Amino acid sequence: MVNIAVLGYGTVGSGVVEVIHTNHERINQRIGDELNVKYVLDLRDFPGDPIQEKLVHDFNVIVEDPDVQIVVEVMGGIEPAYTFVKRSLQAGKSVATSNKALVAKHGAELLSIARDKNINFLFEASVGGGIPIIRPLNSSLTADEIEEITGILNGTTNYMLSKMFYEGADYAEVLKEAQDKGYAERNPEADVEGYDACRKIAILSSLISGQQVDFEDIYTEGITNITKEDMMYAKEMGMTIKLLASSKRDNDHLHAIVAPALLHKEHPLYNVNDVFNAIFVHGNVLGDAMFYGSGAGKLPTASAVVADVVDEAKHLNRNIMTMWKNEKLELLPLDNTSKKFFVRIKGDAEAMKAHLESSFGPISIVKVDGLNGEFGFVTEEMTEGSYKEKSAEFPGIIHMIRIEE
Amino acid sequence: MVNIAVLGYGTVGSGVVEVIHTNHERINQRIGDELNVKYVLDLRDFPGDPIQEKLVHDFNVIVEDPDVQIVVEVMGGIEPAYTFVKRSLQAGKSVATSNKALVAKHGAELLSIARDKNINFLFEASVGGGIPIIRPLNSSLTADEIEEITGILNGTTNYMLSKMFYEGADYAEVLKEAQDKGYAERNPEADVEGYDACRKIAILSSLISGQQVDFEDIYTEGITNITKEDMMYAKEMGMTIKLLASSKRDNDHLHAIVAPALLHKEHPLYNVNDVFNAIFVHGNVLGDAMFYGSGAGKLPTASAVVADVVDEAKHLNRNIMTMWKNEKLELLPLDNTSKKFFVRIKGDAEAMKAHLESSFGPISIVKVDGLNGEFGFVTEEMTEGSYKEKSAEFPGIIHMIRIEE
């Protein structure tokens, strides 16, 4: 029998218990042994729930029980999750977690403890919910140099942007709708400001570089400034706007960014709508690939956590994933990266085009019926640094959105 | 040093050598040892190619060399590939192959030899080219009962159907174009008759059931009867036509089919165009997921083969994949499966509707401007057996295409 303890009986925690119960036969067959939930840690009680008899309120009961071989951490947040995970690993118990904040901040250290103890620290569910991406990057795309990884990594904002695109709704409206449906929190900051996506791309960047990428170093811009009018311009250009989290290789370095971006119809991420997530990967020999699925939700996330548990149960005394080292990777400055920019500006296109072109070089004008006193233009490819410098000359600029080619 | 031998220096074989050369540093780092191509087996000589000095014409040189730990089989076809792979495994050498015909026919036996010898027989490249699908099914989606797997598994036919859809071209035209571009063979049977996709879905069906699914048992219909007119109806209905290979669970059984199908715009496979492949998976807890990428081509396929080699090099004396047993799985009869049918028929819709509905039940009529003397209709969901029986009463039926919901 393989005994596990689940830390946290919230949405994901109860999902983990449910998945193990629903698919126990198939799971035990894959492990070649019986998987048993011995404890569930939660401060609350759940009278009437069959879990009540396994419930403990004291983490020490779990960490001191030599029968517990695997700990599932699904509490979220840094503390006490960090302390509990570290103590579990030090006690020789493998850990599976869905906690992106924990992995982004302490991944390298926790991986190194697992390596020393010849056990495992796995976190498939921390990025892309149920979508397999950590394991494919680590075990499947091993013949490639990964040159780019760009994802729609936050379901809430993707739901909101999809609504704005297809229904012409405005930001405040769709936020309220997302909150009413339970897709967005009352305090939606982590989603709409891009913080959630930022931690996820930090994890993916660490994976593809093999070094620690600090999420604090990643330029992050949310969707709070995206308006109904921006979407009208996007449609006019045959594009859409998505919140992209992206990491691109430049020789031995990476540049990473989280920001809304304009995407052409032909881009594989263009059609990823609603709460779905997708991760686009470009390998130097593989070419383009994409992984798509439910980026959040109780059961999809629990599916990924339990898959990690299955892997850990099959490899109780063997470290199986390479992952990344503690050594920090300095990201390239955003100012050095090149792209095309879409800019909305006040004024009259005909009157201003020559002046704009004398600064930005050749531009193409975009006009939208019904939007008066303003127009849009698209630059040729230029560096962010150069764009910043030039745009400072034009106080009439309303908004800039990067174009993803 | 880990020594490998490559059997066959054709497109994929030369790709394997190129990938190992291009990414040798990263690959060696991942293995933790140096990967060396010791031999290449081919009947031909390649004077001037650096591979010439490693070239052998006799397989015995390879199988008898104890230094060769991994054999890469990329010759294609059943013989002599089967004999060479079997002898390699029996000699204790792990094998990586891209050969779908071999895996579909002899997979169970070869897997069982690898298990007995505590080595590995891997074949990621046999389905979906560079797209990771075998390893994710085997190692990532382990918390799920896989209820459906439906793929666009053949790039040639997908290229042709995309052209027919977007450009209104006819079958003969696009076939010639695909042949001119090198996407289709002079004898295009394996692609256009669905035989290639059939072997691939047989492999995936075996994987998700854990038992041998014989490709001969899978109902297979190619795209040779799909016309420009069919595409006009598809567009009229807001749908497209794709060659789908599908395997769906019904309790402990599967039903599998390869056939052209009408897809709604909302289906994740709707936007998979040109030579790209994609595999849609539905798990009972994961929900929907999709894997997308280059389904063929020299380097993408080689990328998947080399990823298998990396895995085998890291696990030289340890069997790592569960895969499937020799025990045969009987598929459910096609006649018992239920779906909606789109039917083209000669005659006048108004005059015939009542008669059709007295047989098929409620139908919805589809008419296309410019197509006279015929019309289309869509049935409610019914079994294939029932459709067959009822359609026999209407000799005016031109063509039937299944609808994928």
Short mmCIF file of C-alpha atoms in Angstrom, two decimals, chain A residues 19 22-23 26-27 30 130 132 135-136 139-145 208-209 249 268 271 276 284-286 288-294 299-300 303 306-307 310 314-315 318 322, chain B residues 19 22-23 26-27 30 130 132 135-136 139-145 208-209 249 268 271 276 284-286 288-294 299-300 303 306-307 310 314-315 318 322:
data_model
loop_
_atom_site.label_atom_id
_atom_site.label_comp_id
_atom_site.label_asym_id
_atom_site.label_seq_id
_atom_site.Cartn_x
_atom_site.Cartn_y
_atom_site.Cartn_z
CA VAL A 19 -10.23 11.55 -8.51
CA THR A 22 -13.46 7.65 -8.87
CA ASN A 23 -10.56 6.06 -10.76
CA ARG A 26 -7.20 2.17 -13.00
CA ILE A 27 -4.83 4.16 -10.78
CA ARG A 30 -0.94 1.77 -13.11
CA GLY A 130 -4.79 19.65 -16.38
CA PRO A 132 0.43 18.03 -19.50
CA ARG A 135 6.45 16.41 -18.00
CA PRO A 136 6.46 16.75 -21.83
CA SER A 139 10.81 14.04 -20.80
CA SER A 140 9.48 14.39 -24.35
CA LEU A 141 11.07 17.45 -25.96
CA THR A 142 14.56 16.36 -24.94
CA ALA A 143 16.04 16.28 -28.44
CA ASP A 144 15.30 19.98 -28.91
CA GLU A 145 16.63 23.33 -27.97
CA ILE A 208 13.62 25.36 -20.50
CA SER A 209 16.78 27.11 -19.32
CA ARG A 249 15.62 32.34 -26.38
CA PRO A 268 -2.24 28.56 -33.16
CA ASN A 271 -8.64 30.16 -31.43
CA PHE A 276 -9.20 27.24 -21.90
CA ASN A 284 14.74 24.08 -33.07
CA VAL A 285 14.14 20.67 -34.65
CA LEU A 286 10.54 19.90 -33.62
CA ASP A 288 5.79 24.27 -33.69
CA ALA A 289 3.74 22.33 -31.18
CA MET A 290 0.83 23.26 -28.97
CA PHE A 291 -0.75 21.82 -25.83
CA TYR A 292 -4.36 22.75 -25.12
CA GLY A 293 -6.86 22.05 -22.36
CA SER A 294 -8.54 23.13 -19.15
CA LEU A 299 -11.07 17.99 -11.53
CA PRO A 300 -8.66 18.91 -14.36
CA SER A 303 -6.09 15.02 -12.58
CA VAL A 306 -2.87 12.67 -9.11
CA ALA A 307 -0.81 11.88 -12.24
CA VAL A 310 1.10 8.01 -9.65
CA LYS A 314 6.03 4.20 -9.15
CA HIS A 315 9.38 5.79 -8.28
CA ARG A 318 14.32 7.24 -7.42
CA THR A 322 15.99 16.81 -14.05
CA VAL B 19 19.38 16.21 -34.81
CA THR B 22 22.91 19.81 -34.15
CA ASN B 23 21.85 19.50 -30.50
CA ARG B 26 22.05 19.73 -24.91
CA ILE B 27 21.33 16.04 -25.58
CA ARG B 30 20.26 15.57 -20.59
CA GLY B 130 6.95 15.29 -33.55
CA PRO B 132 4.38 14.13 -27.91
CA ARG B 135 4.56 9.43 -23.55
CA PRO B 136 1.85 11.84 -22.27
CA SER B 139 3.00 8.92 -18.11
CA SER B 140 0.90 12.08 -17.79
CA LEU B 141 -2.75 11.15 -18.15
CA THR B 142 -2.46 8.36 -15.58
CA ALA B 143 -5.13 9.66 -13.21
CA ASP B 144 -7.78 9.42 -15.92
CA GLU B 145 -9.94 6.92 -17.65
CA ILE B 208 -5.57 3.50 -23.86
CA SER B 209 -7.06 0.03 -23.47
CA ARG B 249 -14.86 4.01 -24.85
CA PRO B 268 -10.86 21.98 -31.14
CA ASN B 271 -8.81 24.86 -36.99
CA PHE B 276 -0.49 19.80 -39.18
CA ASN B 284 -13.13 11.36 -17.34
CA VAL B 285 -11.57 13.82 -14.87
CA LEU B 286 -9.22 15.85 -17.08
CA ASP B 288 -10.78 17.96 -22.97
CA ALA B 289 -7.16 18.30 -24.00
CA MET B 290 -5.46 18.61 -27.37
CA PHE B 291 -1.94 18.04 -28.65
CA TYR B 292 -0.98 19.83 -31.87
CA GLY B 293 2.09 19.96 -34.09
CA SER B 294 3.94 18.71 -37.15
CA LEU B 299 13.22 16.93 -38.39
CA PRO B 300 9.99 16.85 -36.34
CA SER B 303 13.03 14.99 -32.83
CA VAL B 306 15.85 11.14 -30.59
CA ALA B 307 13.74 12.00 -27.50
CA VAL B 310 17.49 10.07 -24.75
CA LYS B 314 18.88 7.40 -19.28
CA HIS B 315 17.26 4.03 -18.52
CA ARG B 318 15.20 -0.39 -16.64
CA THR B 322 3.77 0.08 -19.25
#
